[in-house]
XYZ file of C-alpha atoms in Angstrom:
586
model
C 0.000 0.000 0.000
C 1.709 3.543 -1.035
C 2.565 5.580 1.903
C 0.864 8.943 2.229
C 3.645 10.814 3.967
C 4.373 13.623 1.461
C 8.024 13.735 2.577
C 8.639 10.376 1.264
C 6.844 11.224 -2.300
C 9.849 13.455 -3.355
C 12.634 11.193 -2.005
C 15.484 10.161 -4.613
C 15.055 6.584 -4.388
C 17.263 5.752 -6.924
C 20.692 6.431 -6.944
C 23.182 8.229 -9.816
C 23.530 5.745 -12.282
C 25.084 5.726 -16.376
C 21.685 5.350 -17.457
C 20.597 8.483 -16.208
C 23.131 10.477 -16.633
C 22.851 9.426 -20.280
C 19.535 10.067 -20.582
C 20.072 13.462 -18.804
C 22.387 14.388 -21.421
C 20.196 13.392 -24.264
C 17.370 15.383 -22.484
C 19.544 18.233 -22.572
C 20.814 18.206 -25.922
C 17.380 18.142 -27.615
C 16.335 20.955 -25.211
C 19.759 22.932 -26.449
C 19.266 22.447 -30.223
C 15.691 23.260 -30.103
C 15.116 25.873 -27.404
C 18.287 27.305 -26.176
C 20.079 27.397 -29.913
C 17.254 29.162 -31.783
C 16.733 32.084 -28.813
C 20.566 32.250 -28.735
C 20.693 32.633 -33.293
C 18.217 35.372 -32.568
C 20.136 37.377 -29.993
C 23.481 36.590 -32.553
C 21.386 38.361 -35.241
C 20.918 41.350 -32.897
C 23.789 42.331 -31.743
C 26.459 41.006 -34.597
C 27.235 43.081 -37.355
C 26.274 41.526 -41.161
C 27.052 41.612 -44.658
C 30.530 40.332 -45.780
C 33.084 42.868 -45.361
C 36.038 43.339 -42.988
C 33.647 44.523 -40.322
C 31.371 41.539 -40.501
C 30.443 39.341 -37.584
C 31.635 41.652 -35.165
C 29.574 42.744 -31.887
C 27.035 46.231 -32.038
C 24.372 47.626 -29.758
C 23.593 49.644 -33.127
C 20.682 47.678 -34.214
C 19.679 47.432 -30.313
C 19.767 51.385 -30.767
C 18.477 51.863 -33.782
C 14.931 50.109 -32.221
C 14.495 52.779 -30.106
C 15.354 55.184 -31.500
C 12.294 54.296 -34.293
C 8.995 56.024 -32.916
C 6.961 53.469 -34.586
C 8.841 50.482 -33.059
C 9.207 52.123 -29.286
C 5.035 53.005 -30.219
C 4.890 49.012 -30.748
C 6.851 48.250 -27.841
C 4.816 50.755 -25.594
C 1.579 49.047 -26.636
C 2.409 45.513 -26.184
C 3.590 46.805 -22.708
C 0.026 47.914 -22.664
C -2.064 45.404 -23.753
C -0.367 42.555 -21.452
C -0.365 45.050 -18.306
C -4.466 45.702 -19.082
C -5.072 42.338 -20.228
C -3.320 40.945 -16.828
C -5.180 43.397 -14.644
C -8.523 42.550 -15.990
C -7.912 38.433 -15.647
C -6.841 39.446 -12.064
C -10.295 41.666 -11.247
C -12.520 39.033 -12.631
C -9.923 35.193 -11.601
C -9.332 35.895 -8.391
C -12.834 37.232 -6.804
C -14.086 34.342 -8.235
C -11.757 31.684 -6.671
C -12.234 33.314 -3.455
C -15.760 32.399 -3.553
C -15.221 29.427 -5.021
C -13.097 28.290 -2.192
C -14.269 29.430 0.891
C -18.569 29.179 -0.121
C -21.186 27.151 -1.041
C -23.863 28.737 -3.729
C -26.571 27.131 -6.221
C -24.937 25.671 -8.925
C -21.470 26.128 -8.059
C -20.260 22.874 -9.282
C -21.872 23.805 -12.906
C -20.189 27.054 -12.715
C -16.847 25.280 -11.638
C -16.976 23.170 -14.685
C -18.497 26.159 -17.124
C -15.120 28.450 -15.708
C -12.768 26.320 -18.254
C -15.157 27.244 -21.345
C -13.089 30.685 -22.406
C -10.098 28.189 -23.169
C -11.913 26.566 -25.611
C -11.255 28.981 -28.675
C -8.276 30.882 -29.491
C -8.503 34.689 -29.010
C -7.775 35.911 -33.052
C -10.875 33.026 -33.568
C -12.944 34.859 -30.967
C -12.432 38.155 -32.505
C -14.140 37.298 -35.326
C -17.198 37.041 -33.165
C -16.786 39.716 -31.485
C -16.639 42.077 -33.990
C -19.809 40.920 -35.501
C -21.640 41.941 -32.129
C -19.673 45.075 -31.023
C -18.587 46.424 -34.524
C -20.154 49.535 -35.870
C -23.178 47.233 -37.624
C -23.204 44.471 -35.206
C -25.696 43.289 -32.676
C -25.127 45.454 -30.404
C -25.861 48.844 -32.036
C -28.526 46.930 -33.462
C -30.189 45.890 -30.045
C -29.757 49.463 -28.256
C -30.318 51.875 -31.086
C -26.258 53.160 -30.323
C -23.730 54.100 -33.165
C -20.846 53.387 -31.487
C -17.969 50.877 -32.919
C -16.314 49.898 -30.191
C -13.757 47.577 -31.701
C -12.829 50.350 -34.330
C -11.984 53.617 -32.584
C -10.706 51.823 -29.979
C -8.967 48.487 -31.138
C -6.616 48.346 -28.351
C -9.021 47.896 -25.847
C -10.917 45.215 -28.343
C -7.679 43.645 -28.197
C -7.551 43.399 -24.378
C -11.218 42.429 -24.085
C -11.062 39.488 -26.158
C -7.590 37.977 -24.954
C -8.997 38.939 -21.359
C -11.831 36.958 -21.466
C -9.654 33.862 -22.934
C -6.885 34.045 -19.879
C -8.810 35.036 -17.073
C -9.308 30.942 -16.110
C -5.479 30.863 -16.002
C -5.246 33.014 -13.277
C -8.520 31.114 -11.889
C -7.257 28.171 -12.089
C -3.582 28.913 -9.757
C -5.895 30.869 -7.320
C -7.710 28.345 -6.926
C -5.208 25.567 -6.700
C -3.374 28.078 -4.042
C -6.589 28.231 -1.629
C -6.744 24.760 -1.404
C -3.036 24.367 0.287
C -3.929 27.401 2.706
C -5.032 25.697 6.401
C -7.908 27.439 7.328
C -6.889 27.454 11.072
C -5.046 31.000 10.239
C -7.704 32.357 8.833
C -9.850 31.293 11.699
C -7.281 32.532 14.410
C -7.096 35.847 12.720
C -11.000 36.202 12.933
C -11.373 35.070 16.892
C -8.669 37.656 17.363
C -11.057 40.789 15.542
C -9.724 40.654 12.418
C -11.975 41.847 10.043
C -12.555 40.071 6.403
C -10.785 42.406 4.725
C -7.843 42.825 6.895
C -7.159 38.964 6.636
C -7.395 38.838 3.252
C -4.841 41.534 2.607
C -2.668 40.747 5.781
C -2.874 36.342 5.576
C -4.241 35.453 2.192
C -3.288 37.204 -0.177
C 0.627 36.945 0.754
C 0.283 33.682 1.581
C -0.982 32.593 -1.747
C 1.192 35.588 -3.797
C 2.945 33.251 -5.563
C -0.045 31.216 -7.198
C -1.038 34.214 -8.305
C 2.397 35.370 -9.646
C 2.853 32.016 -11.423
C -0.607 32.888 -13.305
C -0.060 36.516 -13.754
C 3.200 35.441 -15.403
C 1.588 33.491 -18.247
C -1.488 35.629 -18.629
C 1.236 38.373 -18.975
C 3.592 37.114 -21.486
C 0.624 35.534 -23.734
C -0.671 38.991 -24.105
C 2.337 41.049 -24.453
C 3.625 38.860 -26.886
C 0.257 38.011 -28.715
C 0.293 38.308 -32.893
C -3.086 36.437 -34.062
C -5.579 39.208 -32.152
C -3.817 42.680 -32.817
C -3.811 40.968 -36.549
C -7.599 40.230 -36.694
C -8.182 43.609 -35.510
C -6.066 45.744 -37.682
C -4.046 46.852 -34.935
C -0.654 46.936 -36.202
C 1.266 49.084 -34.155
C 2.174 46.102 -31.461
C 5.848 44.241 -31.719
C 4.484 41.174 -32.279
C 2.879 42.329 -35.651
C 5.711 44.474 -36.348
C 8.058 41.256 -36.297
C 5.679 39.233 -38.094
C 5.703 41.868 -40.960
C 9.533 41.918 -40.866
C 10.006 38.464 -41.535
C 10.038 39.439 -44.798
C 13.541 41.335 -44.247
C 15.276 39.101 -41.693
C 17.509 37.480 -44.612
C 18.805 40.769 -45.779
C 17.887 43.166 -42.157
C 18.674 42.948 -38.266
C 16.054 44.748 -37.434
C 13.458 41.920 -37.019
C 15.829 39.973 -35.125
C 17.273 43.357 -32.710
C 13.117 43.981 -32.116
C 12.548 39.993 -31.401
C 15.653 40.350 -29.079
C 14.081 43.347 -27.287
C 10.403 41.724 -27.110
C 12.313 38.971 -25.074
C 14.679 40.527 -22.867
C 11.367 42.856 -21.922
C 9.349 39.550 -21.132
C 12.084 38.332 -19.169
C 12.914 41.583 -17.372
C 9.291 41.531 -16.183
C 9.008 38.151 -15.404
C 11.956 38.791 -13.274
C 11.055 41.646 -11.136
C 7.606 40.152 -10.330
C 9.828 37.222 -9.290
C 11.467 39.353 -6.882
C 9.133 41.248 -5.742
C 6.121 38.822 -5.557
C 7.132 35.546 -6.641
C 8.792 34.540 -3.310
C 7.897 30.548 -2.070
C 4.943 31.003 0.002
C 5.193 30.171 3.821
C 4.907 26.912 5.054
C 2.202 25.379 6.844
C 1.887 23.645 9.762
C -1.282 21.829 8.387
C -2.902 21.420 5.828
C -6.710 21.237 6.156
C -9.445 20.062 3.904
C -10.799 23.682 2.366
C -13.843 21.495 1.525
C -14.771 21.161 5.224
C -13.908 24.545 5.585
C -16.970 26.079 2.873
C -19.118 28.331 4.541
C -23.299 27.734 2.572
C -24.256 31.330 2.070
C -27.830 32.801 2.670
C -30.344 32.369 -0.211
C -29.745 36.332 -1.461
C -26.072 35.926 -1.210
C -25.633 32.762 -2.738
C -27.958 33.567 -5.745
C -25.807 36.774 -5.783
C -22.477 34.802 -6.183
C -23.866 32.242 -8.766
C -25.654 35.570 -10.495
C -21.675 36.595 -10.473
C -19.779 33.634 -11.827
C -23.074 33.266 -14.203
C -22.311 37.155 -15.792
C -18.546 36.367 -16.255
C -19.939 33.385 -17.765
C -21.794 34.612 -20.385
C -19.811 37.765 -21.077
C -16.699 35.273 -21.588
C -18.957 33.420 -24.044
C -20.159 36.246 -26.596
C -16.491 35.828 -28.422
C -18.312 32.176 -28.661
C -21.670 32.851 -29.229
C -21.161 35.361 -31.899
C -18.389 32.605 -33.855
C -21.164 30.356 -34.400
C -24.016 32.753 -35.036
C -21.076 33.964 -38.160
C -20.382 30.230 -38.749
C -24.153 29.682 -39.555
C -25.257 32.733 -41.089
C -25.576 32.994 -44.887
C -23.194 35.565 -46.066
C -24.604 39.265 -46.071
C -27.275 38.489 -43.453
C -25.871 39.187 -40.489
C -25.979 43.319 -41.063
C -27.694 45.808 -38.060
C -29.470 42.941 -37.176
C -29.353 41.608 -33.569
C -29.225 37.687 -35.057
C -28.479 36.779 -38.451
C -31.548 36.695 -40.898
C -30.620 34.039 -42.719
C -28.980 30.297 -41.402
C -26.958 28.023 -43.089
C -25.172 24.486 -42.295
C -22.990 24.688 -45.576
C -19.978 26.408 -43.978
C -19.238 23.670 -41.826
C -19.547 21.272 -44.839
C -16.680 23.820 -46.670
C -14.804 23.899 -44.270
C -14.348 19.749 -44.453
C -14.513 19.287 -47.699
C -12.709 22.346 -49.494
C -8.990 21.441 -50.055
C -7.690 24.421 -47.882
C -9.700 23.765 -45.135
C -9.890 20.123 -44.893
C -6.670 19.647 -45.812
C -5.053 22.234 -42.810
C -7.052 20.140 -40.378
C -5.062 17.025 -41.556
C -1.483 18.618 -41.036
C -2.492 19.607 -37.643
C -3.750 16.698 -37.141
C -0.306 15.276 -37.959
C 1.857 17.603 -36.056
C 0.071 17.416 -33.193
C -0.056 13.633 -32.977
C 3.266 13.217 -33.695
C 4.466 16.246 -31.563
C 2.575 14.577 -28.500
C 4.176 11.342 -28.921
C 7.310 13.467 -28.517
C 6.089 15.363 -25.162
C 4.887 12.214 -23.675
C 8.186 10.339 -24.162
C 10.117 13.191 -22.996
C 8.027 14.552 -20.391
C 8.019 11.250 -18.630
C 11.685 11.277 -19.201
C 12.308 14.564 -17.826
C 9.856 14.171 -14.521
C 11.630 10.925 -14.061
C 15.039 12.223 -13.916
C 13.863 15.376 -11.452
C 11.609 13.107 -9.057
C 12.779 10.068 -8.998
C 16.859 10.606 -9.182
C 19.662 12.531 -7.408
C 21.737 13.052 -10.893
C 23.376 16.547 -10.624
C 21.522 18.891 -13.324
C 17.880 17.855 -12.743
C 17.205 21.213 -11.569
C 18.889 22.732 -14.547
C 16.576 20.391 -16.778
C 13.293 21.029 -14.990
C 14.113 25.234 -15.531
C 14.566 24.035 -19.394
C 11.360 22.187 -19.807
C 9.724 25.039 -18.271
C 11.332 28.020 -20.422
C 8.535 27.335 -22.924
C 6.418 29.027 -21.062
C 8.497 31.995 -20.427
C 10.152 32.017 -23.862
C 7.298 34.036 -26.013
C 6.013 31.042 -28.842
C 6.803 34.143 -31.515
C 10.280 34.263 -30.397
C 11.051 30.942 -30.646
C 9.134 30.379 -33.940
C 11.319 33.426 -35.244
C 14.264 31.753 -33.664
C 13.380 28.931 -35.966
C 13.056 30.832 -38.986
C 16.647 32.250 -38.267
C 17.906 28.669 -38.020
C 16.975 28.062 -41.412
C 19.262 30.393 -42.647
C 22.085 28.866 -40.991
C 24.075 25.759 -41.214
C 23.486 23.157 -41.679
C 20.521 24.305 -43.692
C 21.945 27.075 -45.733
C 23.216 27.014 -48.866
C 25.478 23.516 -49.685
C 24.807 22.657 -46.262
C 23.308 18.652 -45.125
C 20.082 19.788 -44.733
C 19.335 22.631 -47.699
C 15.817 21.424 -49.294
C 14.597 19.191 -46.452
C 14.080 21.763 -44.092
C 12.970 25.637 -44.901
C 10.476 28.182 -44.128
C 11.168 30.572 -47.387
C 12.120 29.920 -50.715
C 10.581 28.340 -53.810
C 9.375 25.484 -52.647
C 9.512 25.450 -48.130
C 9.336 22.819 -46.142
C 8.251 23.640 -42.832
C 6.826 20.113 -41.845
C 9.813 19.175 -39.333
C 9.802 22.681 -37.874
C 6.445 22.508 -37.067
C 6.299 18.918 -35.471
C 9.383 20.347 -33.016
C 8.474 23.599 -32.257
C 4.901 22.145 -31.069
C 6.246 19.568 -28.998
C 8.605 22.050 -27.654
C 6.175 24.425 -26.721
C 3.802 21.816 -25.144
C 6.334 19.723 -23.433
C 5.371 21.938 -20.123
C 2.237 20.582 -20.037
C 3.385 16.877 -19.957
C 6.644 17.743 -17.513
C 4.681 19.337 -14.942
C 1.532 16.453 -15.065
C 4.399 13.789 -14.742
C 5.705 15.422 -11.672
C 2.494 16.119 -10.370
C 1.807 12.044 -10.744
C 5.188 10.937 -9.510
C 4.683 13.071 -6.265
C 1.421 11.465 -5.399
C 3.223 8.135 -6.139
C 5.707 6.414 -3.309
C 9.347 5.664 -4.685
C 8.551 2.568 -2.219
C 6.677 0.502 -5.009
C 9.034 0.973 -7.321
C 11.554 0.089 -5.229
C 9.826 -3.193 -4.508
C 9.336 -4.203 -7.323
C 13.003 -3.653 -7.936
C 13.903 -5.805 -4.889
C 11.852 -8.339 -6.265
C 13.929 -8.713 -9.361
C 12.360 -6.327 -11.480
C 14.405 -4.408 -14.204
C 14.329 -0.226 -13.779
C 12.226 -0.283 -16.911
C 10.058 -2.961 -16.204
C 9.180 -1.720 -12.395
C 8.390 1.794 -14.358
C 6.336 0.207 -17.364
C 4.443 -2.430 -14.829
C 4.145 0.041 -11.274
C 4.215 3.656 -11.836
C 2.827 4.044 -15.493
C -0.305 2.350 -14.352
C -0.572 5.171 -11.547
C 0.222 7.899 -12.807
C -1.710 7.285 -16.304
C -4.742 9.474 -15.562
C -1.654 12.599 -15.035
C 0.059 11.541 -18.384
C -3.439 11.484 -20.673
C -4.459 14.764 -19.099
C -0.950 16.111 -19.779
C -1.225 14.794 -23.710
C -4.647 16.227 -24.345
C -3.908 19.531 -23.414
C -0.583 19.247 -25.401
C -2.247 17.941 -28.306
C -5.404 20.409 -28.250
C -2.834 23.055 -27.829
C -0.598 22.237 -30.825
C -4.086 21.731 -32.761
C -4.492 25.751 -32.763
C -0.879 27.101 -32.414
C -1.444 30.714 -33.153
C 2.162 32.401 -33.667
C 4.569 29.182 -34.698
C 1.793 28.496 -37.373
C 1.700 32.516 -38.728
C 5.373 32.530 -39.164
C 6.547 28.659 -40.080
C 4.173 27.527 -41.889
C 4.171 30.197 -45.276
C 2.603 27.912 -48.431
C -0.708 26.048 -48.354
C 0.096 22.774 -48.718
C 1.499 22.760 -45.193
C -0.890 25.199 -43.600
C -2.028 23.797 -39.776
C -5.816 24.904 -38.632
C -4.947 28.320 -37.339
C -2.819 29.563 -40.346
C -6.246 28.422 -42.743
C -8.330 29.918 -40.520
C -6.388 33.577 -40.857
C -5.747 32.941 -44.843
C -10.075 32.510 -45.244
C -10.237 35.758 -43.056
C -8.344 37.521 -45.512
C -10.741 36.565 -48.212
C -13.337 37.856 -49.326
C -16.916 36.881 -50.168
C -17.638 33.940 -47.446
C -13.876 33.384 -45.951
C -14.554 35.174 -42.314
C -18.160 32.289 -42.760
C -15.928 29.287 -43.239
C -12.876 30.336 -40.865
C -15.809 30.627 -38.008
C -17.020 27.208 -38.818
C -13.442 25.780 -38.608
C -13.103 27.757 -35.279
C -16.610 26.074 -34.105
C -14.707 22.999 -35.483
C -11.701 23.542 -33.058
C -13.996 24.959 -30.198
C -15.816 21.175 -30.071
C -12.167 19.557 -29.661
C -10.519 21.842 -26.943
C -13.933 21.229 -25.311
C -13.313 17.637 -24.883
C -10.048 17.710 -24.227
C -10.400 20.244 -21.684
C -13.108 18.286 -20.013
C -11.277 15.309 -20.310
C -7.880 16.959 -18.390
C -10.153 18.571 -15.579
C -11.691 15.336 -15.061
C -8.820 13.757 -14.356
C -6.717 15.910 -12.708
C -9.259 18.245 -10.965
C -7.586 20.931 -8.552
C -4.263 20.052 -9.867
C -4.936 21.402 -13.160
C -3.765 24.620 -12.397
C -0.394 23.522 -11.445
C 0.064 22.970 -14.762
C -0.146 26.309 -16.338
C 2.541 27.385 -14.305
C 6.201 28.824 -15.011
């Protein structure tokens, strides 16, 4: 029977051994060629001089300098700043109220609502613009309900922008408030009240710093994800963002530094932030004496109040689904009749059959299909890998891999899909080099397909890392260490005991890896450049772009891709409950 004494779930149990230290190198090698090298071509691009002269190759700030001292880039740089600041602000006003109550009450239909919070996740932002447009534009439902002339998401796009990638990442921030409640012991909350202490005094003097950084941890991605954000500013037209500014300088970065000296700068900005909310709120949490159940702990709240909660969580509910509601109100509306009307005047089913059976569409939903199957066969063998070698072992560098598999999340996906772009320009895929033709985002004829695969198991491998560990913690070393005893092999005491435990962690894990790498936003815009290779989300933003019934069919694909990530979200909540937050987590 497995022990439940936590201290023995993260004891090495296994000791340094040629396998692992093998494996650990191998871990890290992949992790250098296809995380570490491409960031690291990008910074070489920024700051070394080009062309072929005397004065090649050597190191300048100029192109570092030359950013800001362009209006229109620092104007980009300010309004990323922007849009991730607002966008993190507004996730924080609507997550955390909510996981307060969520934790500490008991309302009508709270375990509905618990469920319903995941739903925003379900469709990508630049998808859920297209909705929203067609009920706050200047001819959309709204005006069209109210009598107003107002076009919200035209004169003011930036806060369009923020609305629509707030109402996607506000669950992320949920989700680690939530999972940080649940470790508090409700004794000091309980103390502080028998001493006076009012409810707003503890929560600013005992909760919130106690569970600062779950918070931080999903501030961090809700941050970064904005600020760095290319498919929303795109749908809206609002161009003056560094993300959309690099995107539109791909088109230079074999003959100019500039894209690579702004991708540089979008990075070191994300990091700089992510490291002075580190400091100043990211501190480990203090430890607890206890740990109570919070569920014995939930106060039921009067009729008035408790109807006033689940009226709450029921608003943010439906506001978060109108990006929703309006994508498949355009996905089933005949072209033209959805004009100053508050529903469309005319239905239709033949979008959805388009966007299957048109060559564009159908065939983008087989690549992704491909990379995403093949790219989560890749995070599942490595994730397990990695959480392996950090739980399980004492091999010196575990804590050097576990930062790696977790840069990802840090590491903006543009940046590293630029950083892969970059590669292709050097050896060995340039010119003469092993690999010319087989790999290759520009030219003639690209070939993107390899790119692709890697980058989205790169990206995802997070997911799978931190759903292992979770697994591996809730699982004794002691069985596997019986089972060795007994004459088992390493392998065989893994493949027979602990993958049989911790299988419910490892699907959850994969389906949030592979729903993710189904709609990659930015490593699909920039990688994948000719049709014949385009995943989901690039088809999706090449039929908004044309005209007649292309916004029609890219809705029904994004209704399409809204029915997977619900299942696969389901699916991971359902099996890892409470712990789901831990894995959105840097």
């Amino acid at each position: 029977m497995a022990t439940t004494d936590p201290s023995l779930h993260r004891k090495p149990w296994l000791p340094r051994s040629a396998g692992s230290y093998l494996l650990m190198g191998a871990m890290l090698a992949f992790l250098g060629v296809t995380l570490v090298y491409p960031i690291a071509l990008t910074v070489d691009g920024a700051f070394l001089t080009g062309g072929s002269g005397q004065d090649a190759g050597r190191f300048t700030t100029e192109h570092i300098r030359l950013v800001f001292s362009d209006p229109g880039l620092v104007a980009g740089l300010v309004n990323s700043a922007k849009i991730g600041i607002a966008t993190t602000a507004v996730c924080l006003l609507i997550g955390l109220p909510l996981a307060l109550f969520s934790a500490r009450y008991l309302y009508p239909c709270k375990a509905a609502f618990n469920a319903m919070i995941l739903v925003p996740l379900i469709l990508p932002p630049f998808v859920g613009a297209i909705g929203l447009q067609s009920i706050l534009g200047r001819e959309g439902a709204l005006n069209s309900l109210t009598g107003w002339d107002t076009d919200v998401l035209g004169s003011a796009k930036f806060w369009g922008v923020v609305i629509v990638e707030a109402l996607h990442l506000y669950p992320i921030v949920y989700l680690n408030a939530t999972a940080a409640l649940a470790n508090l012991d409700p004794a000091m909350d309980e103390a502080a009240e028998n001493l006076g202490a009012g409810a707003l005094r503890r929560f600013f003097t005992i909760t919130l710093p106690l569970i600062r950084p779950g918070l931080f941890a999903g501030c961090t991605i809700v941050f970064i994800w904005a600020f760095t954000e290319l498919g929303t500013p795109l749908v809206f037209d609002y161009n003056q963002v560094t993300p959309v500014q690099i995107f539109f300088g791909l088109k230079e970065v074999e003959s100019s530094p500039q894209p690579y000296a702004l991708t540089v700068v979008m990075l070191a900005a994300s990091v700089l932030i992510y490291g002075v909310g580190k400091v100043l709120f990211g501190q480990r949490g203090h430890a607890m004496y206890s740990k109570a159940s919070r569920a014995g702990g939930e106060v039921p709240l009067g009729t008035w109040a408790g109807w006033g909660v689940a009226g709450a969580f029921g608003l943010v509910t439906f506001v978060a689904l109108l990006p929703h509601i309006g994508v498949v109100l355009t996905a089933v509306a005949q072209p033209g009749s959805w004009y100053r009307s508050a529903l469309p005047r005319g239905f239709t089913l033949s979008h959805f059959e388009q966007a299957l059976s048109s060559p564009e569409a159908f065939g983008s939903i087989v690549n992704s299909l491909h990379y995403s199957i093949v790219a989560t066969i890749i995070d599942i063998l490595l994730g397990l890998a990695a959480a392996y070698l950090i739980v399980r072992t004492t091999v010196r560098g575990r804590h050097l891999l576990d930062a790696l598999c977790m840069l990802p999340l840090a590491v903006p996906g543009l940046v590293l899909a630029f950083g892969y772009t970059a590669m292709t320009l050097k050896w060995p895929f340039s010119k003469g080099a092993p690999l010319e033709g087989m790999v290759s985002v520009f030219g003639a004829d690209p070939n993107p397909v390899i790119l692709l695969i890697v980058i989205f198991a790169v990206r995802r491998l997070p997911y799978l890392v931190r759903s292992s560990i979770a697994g591996l913690e809730q699982t004794s070393g002691e069985l596997e260490e019986a089972a060795m005893n007994l004459g088992a092999s390493r392998f065989r005491a893994v493949r027979r005991v602990i993958l049989p435990l911790i299988m419910a962690n490892l699907i959850a894990g994969a389906l949030l890896a592979f729903s993710n790498a189904m709609l990659g936003v930015s490593e699909a815009l920039v990688l994948a450049q000719q049709e014949k290779y385009f995943p989901i989300t690039r088809a999706i933003y090449a039929f908004l772009n044309r005209l007649g019934d292309g916004p029609y069919i890219a809705s029904a694909m994004g209704v399409w891709a809204m029915a997977l990530l619900t299942v696969t979200l389901v699916g991971a909540s359902v099996l890892m409950g409470k712990k789901l937050g831990s894995i959105f987590r840097v």
